[in-house]
CSV table of C-alpha atoms in Angstrom, one decimal:
chain,number,residue,atom,x,y,z
K,972,UNK,CA,-9.7,-4.4,-16.9
K,973,UNK,CA,-9.4,-0.6,-16.6
K,974,UNK,CA,-12.3,1.3,-14.9
K,975,UNK,CA,-13.9,3.9,-17.1
K,976,UNK,CA,-16.3,6.8,-16.4
K,977,UNK,CA,-18.1,9.2,-18.7
K,978,UNK,CA,-19.0,12.8,-17.7
K,979,UNK,CA,-21.1,15.2,-19.8
K,980,UNK,CA,-24.0,17.5,-19.1
K,981,UNK,CA,-25.8,16.5,-22.3
K,982,UNK,CA,-27.7,13.2,-21.9
K,983,UNK,CA,-27.6,12.3,-25.5
K,984,UNK,CA,-23.8,12.5,-25.5
K,985,UNK,CA,-23.5,10.4,-22.3
K,986,UNK,CA,-25.8,7.7,-23.7
K,987,UNK,CA,-24.1,7.7,-27.1
K,988,UNK,CA,-20.6,7.4,-25.6
K,989,UNK,CA,-21.9,4.6,-23.4
K,990,UNK,CA,-23.3,2.6,-26.2
K,991,UNK,CA,-21.2,3.1,-29.4
K,992,UNK,CA,-18.3,1.0,-28.2
K,993,UNK,CA,-18.0,-2.5,-26.8
K,994,UNK,CA,-15.7,-1.4,-24.0
K,995,UNK,CA,-15.1,-4.9,-22.6
K,996,UNK,CA,-13.5,-6.0,-25.9
K,997,UNK,CA,-10.8,-3.4,-25.5
K,998,UNK,CA,-10.1,-4.0,-21.8
K,999,UNK,CA,-12.5,-1.5,-20.1
K,1000,UNK,CA,-15.3,-1.7,-17.6
K,1001,UNK,CA,-17.8,1.2,-17.8
K,1002,UNK,CA,-18.4,1.9,-14.1
K,1003,UNK,CA,-20.8,4.9,-14.4
K,1004,UNK,CA,-21.8,8.2,-16.0
K,1005,UNK,CA,-22.2,11.6,-14.5
K,1006,UNK,CA,-24.1,14.7,-15.7
K,1007,UNK,CA,-21.9,17.3,-14.0
K,1008,UNK,CA,-18.6,17.8,-12.3
K,1009,UNK,CA,-19.9,17.6,-8.8
K,1010,UNK,CA,-21.7,14.2,-9.4
K,1011,UNK,CA,-18.5,13.0,-11.2
K,1012,UNK,CA,-16.2,13.9,-8.3
K,1013,UNK,CA,-18.4,11.9,-5.9
K,1014,UNK,CA,-18.2,8.9,-8.1
K,1015,UNK,CA,-14.5,9.3,-8.4
K,1016,UNK,CA,-14.2,9.3,-4.6
K,1017,UNK,CA,-16.2,6.1,-4.4
K,1018,UNK,CA,-15.4,4.1,-7.5
K,1019,UNK,CA,-11.7,5.0,-8.2
K,1020,UNK,CA,-11.8,5.0,-12.1
K,1021,UNK,CA,-8.6,4.6,-14.1
K,1022,UNK,CA,-9.9,6.7,-17.0
K,1023,UNK,CA,-12.4,9.5,-17.2
K,1024,UNK,CA,-13.9,10.9,-20.4
K,1025,UNK,CA,-15.2,14.4,-19.6
K,1026,UNK,CA,-16.6,17.5,-21.2
K,1027,UNK,CA,-14.8,20.8,-20.4
K,1028,UNK,CA,-17.7,23.2,-19.9
K,1029,UNK,CA,-20.2,21.8,-17.4
K,1030,UNK,CA,-22.3,23.4,-14.6
K,1031,UNK,CA,-21.3,23.4,-10.9
K,1032,UNK,CA,-17.8,22.0,-11.5
K,1033,UNK,CA,-16.2,22.4,-14.9
K,1034,UNK,CA,-14.1,19.7,-16.5
K,1035,UNK,CA,-10.9,21.6,-15.6
K,1036,UNK,CA,-12.0,22.0,-12.0
K,1037,UNK,CA,-12.9,18.3,-11.8
K,1038,UNK,CA,-9.5,17.4,-13.1
K,1039,UNK,CA,-7.7,19.7,-10.7
K,1040,UNK,CA,-9.6,18.4,-7.7
K,1041,UNK,CA,-9.4,14.7,-8.7
K,1042,UNK,CA,-5.7,14.9,-9.3
K,1043,UNK,CA,-5.1,15.9,-5.7
K,1044,UNK,CA,-6.6,12.6,-4.4
K,1045,UNK,CA,-5.6,10.3,-7.3
K,1046,UNK,CA,-2.8,11.5,-9.6
K,1047,UNK,CA,-2.9,8.3,-11.7
K,1048,UNK,CA,-6.3,9.0,-13.3
K,1049,UNK,CA,-6.1,9.5,-17.0
K,1050,UNK,CA,-8.5,12.1,-18.4
K,1051,UNK,CA,-9.8,12.4,-22.0
K,1052,UNK,CA,-11.2,15.9,-22.6
K,1053,UNK,CA,-14.1,16.5,-25.0
K,1054,UNK,CA,-14.1,20.0,-26.5
K,1055,UNK,CA,-15.3,22.0,-29.4
K,1056,UNK,CA,-13.1,24.3,-31.5
K,1057,UNK,CA,-14.2,27.3,-29.4
K,1058,UNK,CA,-13.0,25.6,-26.2
K,1059,UNK,CA,-9.5,24.8,-27.3
K,1060,UNK,CA,-8.0,27.4,-25.0
K,1061,UNK,CA,-9.6,25.6,-22.1
K,1062,UNK,CA,-8.1,22.4,-23.3
K,1063,UNK,CA,-4.6,23.9,-23.3
K,1064,UNK,CA,-5.0,24.9,-19.6
K,1065,UNK,CA,-5.5,21.2,-18.8
K,1066,UNK,CA,-1.9,20.5,-19.9
K,1067,UNK,CA,-0.7,21.9,-16.5
K,1068,UNK,CA,-2.5,18.8,-14.9
K,1069,UNK,CA,-0.8,16.4,-17.3
K,1070,UNK,CA,-3.8,15.9,-19.6
K,1071,UNK,CA,-2.6,14.7,-23.0
K,1072,UNK,CA,-5.7,13.3,-24.7
K,1073,UNK,CA,-8.2,15.7,-26.4
K,1074,UNK,CA,-11.1,14.8,-28.7
K,1075,UNK,CA,-13.2,17.3,-30.7
K,1076,UNK,CA,-16.9,17.1,-30.7
K,1077,UNK,CA,-18.7,15.5,-32.3
K,1078,UNK,CA,-16.6,12.5,-31.2
K,1079,UNK,CA,-15.3,10.1,-33.8
K,1080,UNK,CA,-15.8,6.5,-32.7
K,1081,UNK,CA,-12.6,5.1,-34.2
K,1082,UNK,CA,-10.5,8.0,-32.8
K,1083,UNK,CA,-12.0,7.3,-29.3
K,1084,UNK,CA,-11.2,3.6,-29.6
K,1085,UNK,CA,-7.6,4.4,-30.7
K,1086,UNK,CA,-7.2,6.8,-27.8
K,1087,UNK,CA,-8.5,4.2,-25.3
K,1088,UNK,CA,-6.2,1.5,-26.7
K,1089,UNK,CA,-3.2,3.8,-26.4
K,1090,UNK,CA,-4.2,4.6,-22.7
K,1091,UNK,CA,-4.6,0.9,-22.1
K,1092,UNK,CA,-1.1,0.1,-23.3
K,1093,UNK,CA,0.2,3.0,-21.2
K,1094,UNK,CA,-1.5,1.6,-18.1
K,1095,UNK,CA,-0.2,-1.9,-18.9
K,1096,UNK,CA,3.3,-0.6,-19.2
K,1097,UNK,CA,2.9,1.4,-16.0
K,1098,UNK,CA,1.6,-1.6,-14.2
K,1099,UNK,CA,4.5,-3.7,-15.4
K,1100,UNK,CA,6.9,-1.1,-14.2
K,1101,UNK,CA,5.2,-1.0,-10.8
K,1102,UNK,CA,5.5,-4.8,-10.5
K,1103,UNK,CA,9.2,-4.6,-11.4
K,1104,UNK,CA,9.6,-1.8,-8.8
K,1105,UNK,CA,7.8,-4.0,-6.2
K,1106,UNK,CA,10.0,-6.9,-7.1
K,1107,UNK,CA,13.1,-4.7,-6.6
K,1108,UNK,CA,11.7,-3.6,-3.3
K,1109,UNK,CA,11.1,-7.2,-2.1
K,1110,UNK,CA,14.7,-7.9,-3.2
K,1111,UNK,CA,16.0,-5.0,-1.2
K,1112,UNK,CA,14.2,-6.1,1.9
K,1113,UNK,CA,14.7,-9.8,1.2
K,1114,UNK,CA,17.6,-10.0,3.7
K,1115,UNK,CA,15.6,-8.9,6.8
K,1116,UNK,CA,12.7,-11.1,5.7
K,1117,UNK,CA,15.0,-14.1,5.4
K,1118,UNK,CA,16.4,-13.3,8.9
K,1119,UNK,CA,12.9,-13.0,10.4
K,1120,UNK,CA,11.9,-16.3,8.7
K,1121,UNK,CA,14.9,-18.2,10.0
K,1122,UNK,CA,14.7,-16.8,13.6
K,1123,UNK,CA,10.9,-17.4,13.8
K,1124,UNK,CA,11.3,-20.9,12.3
K,1125,UNK,CA,13.9,-21.8,14.9
K,1126,UNK,CA,11.7,-20.7,17.7
K,1127,UNK,CA,8.5,-22.3,16.4
K,1128,UNK,CA,9.5,-25.7,15.1
K,1129,UNK,CA,6.2,-27.2,16.3
K,1130,UNK,CA,4.3,-24.7,14.2
K,1131,UNK,CA,6.7,-24.6,11.3
K,1132,UNK,CA,4.0,-25.0,8.6
K,1133,UNK,CA,2.3,-21.7,9.8
K,1134,UNK,CA,5.7,-19.9,9.8
K,1135,UNK,CA,6.6,-21.2,6.3
K,1136,UNK,CA,3.2,-20.2,4.8
K,1137,UNK,CA,3.6,-16.7,6.3
K,1138,UNK,CA,6.8,-16.1,4.4
K,1139,UNK,CA,6.4,-18.3,1.3
K,1140,UNK,CA,4.9,-15.7,-1.0
K,1141,UNK,CA,7.1,-12.8,0.3
K,1142,UNK,CA,10.3,-14.8,-0.3
K,1143,UNK,CA,8.9,-16.4,-3.5
K,1144,UNK,CA,9.7,-20.0,-2.3
K,1145,UNK,CA,8.6,-22.5,-5.0
K,1146,UNK,CA,6.3,-25.3,-3.8
K,1147,UNK,CA,8.7,-28.0,-4.8
K,1148,UNK,CA,11.9,-28.6,-6.8
K,1149,UNK,CA,14.5,-27.5,-4.3
K,1150,UNK,CA,17.4,-29.3,-2.7
K,1151,UNK,CA,20.1,-28.5,-0.2
K,1152,UNK,CA,23.8,-29.3,-0.3
K,1153,UNK,CA,25.6,-29.7,3.0
K,1154,UNK,CA,29.4,-29.1,2.6
K,1155,UNK,CA,31.4,-30.0,5.7
K,1156,UNK,CA,34.8,-29.0,6.9
K,1157,UNK,CA,34.6,-25.4,5.6
K,1158,UNK,CA,36.9,-23.5,7.9
K,1159,UNK,CA,35.8,-20.0,8.8
K,1160,UNK,CA,39.0,-18.2,7.6
K,1161,UNK,CA,38.2,-19.5,4.1
K,1162,UNK,CA,34.4,-18.9,4.2
K,1163,UNK,CA,34.4,-15.8,2.1
K,1164,UNK,CA,36.4,-17.5,-0.7
K,1165,UNK,CA,34.2,-20.5,-0.4
K,1166,UNK,CA,31.0,-18.4,-0.8
K,1167,UNK,CA,32.5,-16.5,-3.8
K,1168,UNK,CA,33.3,-19.8,-5.6
K,1169,UNK,CA,29.9,-21.3,-4.8
K,1170,UNK,CA,28.1,-18.2,-6.0
K,1171,UNK,CA,30.1,-18.1,-9.2
K,1172,UNK,CA,29.7,-21.9,-9.9
K,1173,UNK,CA,25.9,-21.8,-9.4
K,1174,UNK,CA,25.5,-18.5,-11.4
K,1175,UNK,CA,27.6,-19.8,-14.3
K,1176,UNK,CA,25.1,-22.7,-14.7
K,1177,UNK,CA,22.0,-20.6,-14.3
K,1178,UNK,CA,21.0,-22.4,-11.1
K,1179,UNK,CA,19.1,-20.2,-8.6
K,1180,UNK,CA,20.2,-20.0,-5.0
K,1181,UNK,CA,16.9,-19.9,-3.0
K,1182,UNK,CA,18.4,-18.8,0.3
K,1183,UNK,CA,21.6,-17.3,1.7
K,1184,UNK,CA,24.3,-19.8,2.4
K,1185,UNK,CA,23.8,-21.0,6.0
K,1186,UNK,CA,27.0,-21.6,8.0
K,1187,UNK,CA,27.3,-23.4,11.3
K,1188,UNK,CA,30.6,-24.6,12.9
K,1189,UNK,CA,32.5,-25.6,9.7
K,1190,UNK,CA,29.5,-26.7,7.7
K,1191,UNK,CA,27.9,-24.6,4.9
K,1192,UNK,CA,24.4,-25.4,3.7
K,1193,UNK,CA,23.4,-24.3,0.2
K,1194,UNK,CA,19.7,-24.2,-0.9
K,1195,UNK,CA,19.1,-24.2,-4.6
K,1196,UNK,CA,16.7,-25.1,-7.4
K,1197,UNK,CA,17.2,-28.8,-8.0
K,1198,UNK,CA,17.0,-29.2,-11.8
K,1199,UNK,CA,18.5,-32.7,-12.2
K,1200,UNK,CA,20.7,-35.3,-10.7
K,1201,UNK,CA,23.5,-34.5,-13.1
K,1202,UNK,CA,23.9,-31.0,-11.6
K,1203,UNK,CA,24.1,-32.5,-8.1
K,1204,UNK,CA,26.9,-34.8,-9.2
K,1205,UNK,CA,28.7,-31.9,-10.9
K,1206,UNK,CA,28.3,-29.7,-7.8
K,1207,UNK,CA,29.6,-32.4,-5.5
K,1208,UNK,CA,32.6,-33.0,-7.7
K,1209,UNK,CA,33.3,-29.2,-7.9
K,1210,UNK,CA,33.0,-28.6,-4.1
K,1211,UNK,CA,35.1,-31.6,-3.0
K,1212,UNK,CA,37.9,-30.6,-5.4
K,1213,UNK,CA,38.1,-27.2,-3.8
K,1214,UNK,CA,41.3,-26.5,-1.7
K,1215,UNK,CA,42.5,-23.2,-0.2
K,1216,UNK,CA,46.1,-22.6,0.9
K,1217,UNK,CA,46.4,-23.5,4.6
K,1218,UNK,CA,43.2,-25.5,4.7
K,1219,UNK,CA,43.7,-28.6,6.8
K,1220,UNK,CA,41.1,-31.1,5.4
K,1221,UNK,CA,39.1,-31.6,2.2
K,1222,UNK,CA,35.5,-30.7,1.9
K,1223,UNK,CA,32.8,-33.4,2.2
K,1224,UNK,CA,29.4,-33.0,0.5
K,1225,UNK,CA,26.0,-34.6,0.9
K,1226,UNK,CA,22.6,-33.6,-0.3
K,1227,UNK,CA,19.3,-33.1,1.5
K,1228,UNK,CA,16.2,-33.8,-0.5
K,1229,UNK,CA,12.5,-33.5,0.2
K,1230,UNK,CA,9.2,-33.8,-1.7
K,1231,UNK,CA,8.4,-30.1,-1.0
K,1232,UNK,CA,10.3,-26.9,-0.2
K,1233,UNK,CA,8.4,-26.6,3.1
K,1234,UNK,CA,9.6,-30.1,4.2
K,1235,UNK,CA,13.1,-29.3,3.0
K,1236,UNK,CA,13.3,-26.2,5.1
K,1237,UNK,CA,11.9,-28.1,8.1
K,1238,UNK,CA,14.8,-30.6,7.8
K,1239,UNK,CA,17.2,-27.7,7.6
K,1240,UNK,CA,15.8,-26.0,10.7
K,1241,UNK,CA,16.0,-29.3,12.6
K,1242,UNK,CA,19.6,-29.7,11.6
K,1243,UNK,CA,20.8,-26.1,12.5
K,1244,UNK,CA,18.6,-25.6,15.6
K,1245,UNK,CA,21.3,-27.1,18.0
K,1246,UNK,CA,23.8,-24.5,17.0
K,1247,UNK,CA,24.0,-21.2,19.1
K,1248,UNK,CA,25.6,-19.1,16.3
K,1249,UNK,CA,24.3,-19.3,12.7
K,1250,UNK,CA,25.7,-17.2,9.9
K,1251,UNK,CA,23.7,-16.2,6.9
K,1252,UNK,CA,25.8,-15.3,3.9
K,1253,UNK,CA,23.9,-13.3,1.3
K,1254,UNK,CA,27.0,-12.7,-0.9
K,1255,UNK,CA,30.7,-13.0,-0.2
K,1256,UNK,CA,30.8,-9.4,1.2
K,1257,UNK,CA,27.5,-9.5,3.1
K,1258,UNK,CA,26.7,-11.8,6.0
K,1259,UNK,CA,24.5,-11.7,9.1
K,1260,UNK,CA,25.0,-13.6,12.3
K,1261,UNK,CA,22.0,-15.0,14.2
K,1262,UNK,CA,22.4,-15.7,17.9
K,1263,UNK,CA,20.1,-18.7,18.3
K,1264,UNK,CA,18.6,-17.9,21.7
K,1265,UNK,CA,15.2,-16.7,20.2
K,1266,UNK,CA,15.6,-13.2,21.6
K,1267,UNK,CA,14.4,-11.4,18.5
K,1268,UNK,CA,11.2,-13.5,17.9
K,1269,UNK,CA,10.4,-13.3,21.6
K,1270,UNK,CA,10.8,-9.6,21.7
K,1271,UNK,CA,8.6,-9.1,18.7
K,1272,UNK,CA,6.0,-11.4,20.2
K,1273,UNK,CA,6.2,-9.6,23.6
K,1274,UNK,CA,5.7,-6.3,21.8
K,1275,UNK,CA,2.8,-7.7,19.8
K,1276,UNK,CA,1.1,-9.1,22.9
K,1277,UNK,CA,1.5,-5.9,24.8
K,1278,UNK,CA,0.6,-3.5,22.0
K,1279,UNK,CA,-2.4,-5.5,20.8
K,1280,UNK,CA,-4.1,-5.5,24.1
K,1281,UNK,CA,-7.3,-3.3,24.1
K,1282,UNK,CA,-6.2,0.2,24.9
K,1283,UNK,CA,-6.9,3.7,24.0
K,1284,UNK,CA,-4.8,5.7,21.5
K,1285,UNK,CA,-2.8,7.5,24.2
K,1286,UNK,CA,-1.8,4.2,25.8
K,1287,UNK,CA,-0.9,2.8,22.4
K,1288,UNK,CA,1.3,5.8,21.6
K,1289,UNK,CA,3.1,5.5,25.0
K,1290,UNK,CA,3.7,1.8,24.3
K,1291,UNK,CA,5.1,2.6,20.8
K,1292,UNK,CA,7.4,5.2,22.3
K,1293,UNK,CA,8.9,2.5,24.5
K,1294,UNK,CA,9.1,-0.2,21.8
K,1295,UNK,CA,10.6,2.1,19.2
K,1296,UNK,CA,12.7,4.5,21.3
K,1297,UNK,CA,14.7,7.1,19.5
K,1298,UNK,CA,17.9,5.5,20.9
K,1299,UNK,CA,17.2,2.3,18.9
K,1300,UNK,CA,19.2,2.0,15.7
K,1301,UNK,CA,17.0,2.7,12.7
K,1302,UNK,CA,17.8,-0.6,11.0
K,1303,UNK,CA,16.8,-2.4,14.2
K,1304,UNK,CA,13.6,-0.5,14.4
K,1305,UNK,CA,12.8,-1.4,10.8
K,1306,UNK,CA,13.5,-5.1,11.4
K,1307,UNK,CA,11.4,-5.0,14.6
K,1308,UNK,CA,8.5,-3.3,12.7
K,1309,UNK,CA,8.8,-5.8,9.9
K,1310,UNK,CA,8.6,-8.7,12.3
K,1311,UNK,CA,5.7,-7.1,14.2
K,1312,UNK,CA,3.8,-6.5,10.9
K,1313,UNK,CA,4.2,-10.2,9.9
K,1314,UNK,CA,3.4,-11.3,13.5
K,1315,UNK,CA,0.0,-9.5,13.6
K,1316,UNK,CA,-0.8,-10.5,10.0
K,1317,UNK,CA,-0.3,-14.3,10.1
K,1318,UNK,CA,-2.3,-14.7,6.9
K,1319,UNK,CA,0.0,-12.6,4.8
K,1320,UNK,CA,0.0,-15.1,2.0
K,1321,UNK,CA,-3.7,-14.5,1.5
K,1322,UNK,CA,-3.2,-10.7,1.4
K,1323,UNK,CA,-2.4,-9.0,-1.9
K,1324,UNK,CA,1.4,-8.6,-2.4
K,1325,UNK,CA,0.5,-5.1,-3.6
K,1326,UNK,CA,-0.7,-4.2,-0.1
K,1327,UNK,CA,2.3,-5.8,1.6
K,1328,UNK,CA,4.5,-4.1,-0.9
K,1329,UNK,CA,2.9,-0.7,0.0
K,1330,UNK,CA,3.7,-1.3,3.7
K,1331,UNK,CA,7.3,-2.4,3.0
K,1332,UNK,CA,7.8,0.7,0.8
K,1333,UNK,CA,6.5,3.0,3.5
K,1334,UNK,CA,8.6,1.2,6.2
K,1335,UNK,CA,11.8,1.5,4.2
K,1336,UNK,CA,11.3,5.1,3.3
K,1337,UNK,CA,11.0,6.0,7.0
K,1338,UNK,CA,14.1,7.9,8.0
K,1339,UNK,CA,13.5,8.1,11.7
K,1340,UNK,CA,12.0,6.1,14.5
K,1341,UNK,CA,9.3,8.7,14.9
K,1342,UNK,CA,8.1,7.9,11.4
K,1343,UNK,CA,8.1,4.2,12.1
K,1344,UNK,CA,6.1,4.8,15.3
K,1345,UNK,CA,3.5,6.7,13.3
K,1346,UNK,CA,3.3,4.0,10.7
K,1347,UNK,CA,3.0,1.2,13.2
K,1348,UNK,CA,0.4,3.2,15.1
K,1349,UNK,CA,-2.1,2.7,12.2
K,1350,UNK,CA,-1.1,-1.0,11.7
K,1351,UNK,CA,-1.6,-1.8,15.4
K,1352,UNK,CA,-4.9,0.1,15.6
K,1353,UNK,CA,-6.2,-2.0,12.8
K,1354,UNK,CA,-5.4,-5.2,14.7
K,1355,UNK,CA,-6.3,-3.8,18.2
K,1356,UNK,CA,-10.1,-4.2,18.2
K,1357,UNK,CA,-10.7,-7.1,15.8
K,1358,UNK,CA,-12.1,-9.4,18.5
K,1359,UNK,CA,-15.7,-9.2,19.5
K,1360,UNK,CA,-18.6,-9.4,17.0
K,1361,UNK,CA,-20.3,-6.3,18.5
K,1362,UNK,CA,-17.4,-4.0,17.7
K,1363,UNK,CA,-17.4,-2.0,14.5
K,1364,UNK,CA,-14.8,-2.8,11.9
K,1365,UNK,CA,-11.4,-1.3,12.9
K,1366,UNK,CA,-10.7,-0.1,9.4
K,1367,UNK,CA,-13.9,1.9,9.2
K,1368,UNK,CA,-13.3,3.3,12.7
K,1369,UNK,CA,-9.8,4.4,11.7
K,1370,UNK,CA,-11.1,5.8,8.4
K,1371,UNK,CA,-13.8,7.9,10.1
K,1372,UNK,CA,-11.3,9.2,12.7
K,1373,UNK,CA,-8.9,10.2,10.0
K,1374,UNK,CA,-11.6,12.0,8.1
K,1375,UNK,CA,-12.7,13.9,11.2
K,1376,UNK,CA,-9.1,15.0,11.8
K,1377,UNK,CA,-8.4,16.0,8.2
K,1378,UNK,CA,-11.5,17.6,6.9
K,1379,UNK,CA,-9.5,20.4,5.5
K,1380,UNK,CA,-7.5,18.1,3.2
K,1381,UNK,CA,-8.7,18.1,-0.5
K,1382,UNK,CA,-7.2,14.7,-1.3
K,1383,UNK,CA,-9.5,12.5,0.8
K,1384,UNK,CA,-10.8,9.6,-1.2
K,1385,UNK,CA,-11.3,5.9,-0.6
K,1386,UNK,CA,-8.3,5.1,-2.9
K,1387,UNK,CA,-6.0,7.6,-1.2
K,1388,UNK,CA,-7.0,6.3,2.3
K,1389,UNK,CA,-6.7,2.6,1.3
K,1390,UNK,CA,-3.3,3.0,-0.2
K,1391,UNK,CA,-1.7,5.6,2.0
K,1392,UNK,CA,-3.2,5.0,5.4
K,1393,UNK,CA,-4.9,1.7,5.9
K,1394,UNK,CA,-3.0,-0.6,3.5
K,1395,UNK,CA,-6.1,-2.5,2.3
K,1396,UNK,CA,-7.6,-2.9,-1.2
K,1397,UNK,CA,-9.8,0.0,-2.4
K,1398,UNK,CA,-12.5,-2.4,-3.5
K,1399,UNK,CA,-12.6,-4.1,-0.2
K,1400,UNK,CA,-12.8,-0.8,1.7
K,1401,UNK,CA,-15.5,0.5,-0.6
K,1402,UNK,CA,-17.8,-2.5,0.0
K,1403,UNK,CA,-17.0,-2.6,3.7
K,1404,UNK,CA,-17.9,1.1,4.2
K,1405,UNK,CA,-21.3,0.7,2.5
K,1406,UNK,CA,-22.0,-2.4,4.6
K,1407,UNK,CA,-21.0,-0.7,7.9
K,1408,UNK,CA,-22.4,2.8,7.3
K,1409,UNK,CA,-25.2,2.2,4.9
K,1410,UNK,CA,-24.0,5.0,2.6
K,1411,UNK,CA,-21.3,5.7,0.1
K,1412,UNK,CA,-18.0,7.2,1.3
K,1413,UNK,CA,-18.5,10.4,-0.7
K,1414,UNK,CA,-21.9,11.0,0.9
K,1415,UNK,CA,-20.4,10.5,4.4
K,1416,UNK,CA,-17.4,12.8,3.6
K,1417,UNK,CA,-19.6,15.6,2.2
K,1418,UNK,CA,-22.0,15.3,5.2
K,1419,UNK,CA,-19.1,15.6,7.7
K,1420,UNK,CA,-17.7,18.5,5.8
K,1421,UNK,CA,-21.1,20.3,5.7
K,1422,UNK,CA,-21.6,19.7,9.4
K,1423,UNK,CA,-18.2,21.2,10.1
K,1424,UNK,CA,-19.0,24.1,7.8
K,1425,UNK,CA,-22.2,24.8,9.8
K,1426,UNK,CA,-20.3,24.7,13.0
K,1427,UNK,CA,-17.7,27.1,11.7
K,1428,UNK,CA,-20.4,29.5,10.4
K,1429,UNK,CA,-22.1,29.5,13.8
K,1430,UNK,CA,-18.8,30.6,15.5
K,1431,UNK,CA,-17.4,32.8,12.6
K,1432,UNK,CA,-20.5,34.0,10.9
K,1433,UNK,CA,-18.8,37.3,10.0
K,1434,UNK,CA,-15.9,35.4,8.2
K,1435,UNK,CA,-15.4,35.1,4.5
K,1436,UNK,CA,-17.1,32.1,2.8
K,1437,UNK,CA,-13.7,31.4,1.1
K,1438,UNK,CA,-12.1,30.8,4.4
K,1439,UNK,CA,-14.9,28.4,5.5
K,1440,UNK,CA,-14.6,26.5,2.2
K,1441,UNK,CA,-10.9,26.1,2.7
K,1442,UNK,CA,-11.3,24.8,6.3
K,1443,UNK,CA,-13.6,22.0,5.1
K,1444,UNK,CA,-11.5,20.8,2.2
K,1445,UNK,CA,-12.7,22.8,-0.8
K,1446,UNK,CA,-9.5,24.7,-1.3
K,1447,UNK,CA,-9.8,27.7,-3.6
K,1448,UNK,CA,-13.2,26.7,-5.0
K,1449,UNK,CA,-15.9,28.4,-2.9
K,1450,UNK,CA,-18.4,28.1,-5.7
K,1451,UNK,CA,-18.2,24.3,-5.6
K,1452,UNK,CA,-18.5,24.4,-1.8
K,1453,UNK,CA,-21.7,26.5,-2.1
K,1454,UNK,CA,-23.2,24.0,-4.5
K,1455,UNK,CA,-22.5,21.0,-2.2
K,1456,UNK,CA,-23.7,23.0,0.9
K,1457,UNK,CA,-26.9,23.9,-0.8
K,1458,UNK,CA,-27.5,20.2,-1.7
K,1459,UNK,CA,-27.1,19.2,2.0
K,1460,UNK,CA,-28.6,22.3,3.8
K,1461,UNK,CA,-31.2,23.4,1.3
K,1462,UNK,CA,-29.7,26.9,1.1
K,1463,UNK,CA,-26.4,28.6,0.1
K,1464,UNK,CA,-23.7,29.4,2.7
K,1465,UNK,CA,-24.5,33.1,2.3
K,1466,UNK,CA,-28.2,32.5,2.9
K,1467,UNK,CA,-27.4,30.3,5.9
K,1468,UNK,CA,-25.2,33.0,7.5
K,1469,UNK,CA,-28.0,35.6,6.9
K,1470,UNK,CA,-30.4,33.3,8.7
K,1471,UNK,CA,-27.9,33.1,11.6
K,1472,UNK,CA,-27.6,36.8,11.8
K,1473,UNK,CA,-31.3,37.4,11.6
K,1474,UNK,CA,-31.9,34.9,14.4
K,1475,UNK,CA,-29.2,36.6,16.5
K,1476,UNK,CA,-30.7,40.0,15.9
K,1477,UNK,CA,-34.2,38.7,16.7
K,1478,UNK,CA,-32.9,37.1,19.9
K,1479,UNK,CA,-31.1,40.3,20.8
K,1480,UNK,CA,-34.2,42.4,20.2
K,1481,UNK,CA,-36.4,40.0,22.3
K,1482,UNK,CA,-34.0,40.3,25.2
K,1483,UNK,CA,-34.0,44.1,24.9
K,1484,UNK,CA,-37.8,44.2,24.9
K,1485,UNK,CA,-37.8,42.1,28.1
K,1486,UNK,CA,-35.3,44.4,29.7
């Protein structure tokens, strides 16, 4: 369901809009109402709505100012503007923020329903597109994931079930219904031709290859969706009839079956584990050779063991500099970071694929080892202090540290931090923050900003209020800053500075009197 919020300074309008429609029946959850823009923005920071119905002209923070500020932290929010005929010029200004939905007051019920249904369909299509993009991303990084899976499985045969479960969702392995064909006497000079014919044969019959062709010393192993016995007979006949010019012997085929995909892959791992060199053929033109001496999994585990020891941020940064040195090829760094992420998140199948997809997208948009180090810094800090019941939750510690270092950023919100910094679900982070801190995130953020504003005013009490507002994340809206400051300090910034100056003058006069 989409999360909906209503904002209007007139109580009767808020109550009417809340009650005239059965929002659940059209796919919406009403998460709250707000009586002004400031209250609305706090709710947006905490409750991450998908759709906001808002009046234009409101005290403290107008509808346009609310949209401008909200878009900086969550550009995916859809706004519906409520306006009168006399306010249409204001509505046109909202177009620069991408607002497309306007309703005239008094609001027509059916028109609002139709608008909400249109937005729901837009969000549904957008979600579908995002899922397709995520699927494409997983396809793009499937090759390194498959390599990591095979290498880790070879090293950890005694814990194969844990390894398989870690990769099952990421590689979309079915629970059952798979088989493997072992084709012997495939000589390496003809391997590319063999792979091309296998791929073409399987594709022509609509049968899915579940894994790259695995090649070890003249034997090729093909893992596929096992639809029926007839196809296995057809595949065996096809493969054993293949002959390439110069080939010395005919192919020999046999099938490997198991009651589950996990057990099938375990049998495969046992069979190939005695070979030192293993070739993974993703397509006839793309192959990857694994040196079966466990160097890669051991290196990832060594890095993990070293980096996940309790240490301060400087030590962690030094360790990352060594693990992801600038001399390391970028692709190697990516594969190493991918293996490390999966190593320190053994329960990946229980995590949302959305969150894993966010990490993968960030990883594969890194264009330098420095960016990979920065990304892994956050991931490792999250895992670094999870042990020990007396310690605060790492995610909350990281969040608070990030807030302290970026108080001047206007885009701080739980949704932004969860998706762009911590890679956890927004709902989980919201509940966790209230549990750990006893307050909402927006209250904490505003409190820290006001504390920093007071500190700046003590040091720079002759400075312009606009500069102070900008330094604590209020951008070009000193009026909104003044309202928030008054709510927390009991006076406006101007009054606070005057008090500071009066106290300074009083103290100076007292010292002069003593002298």
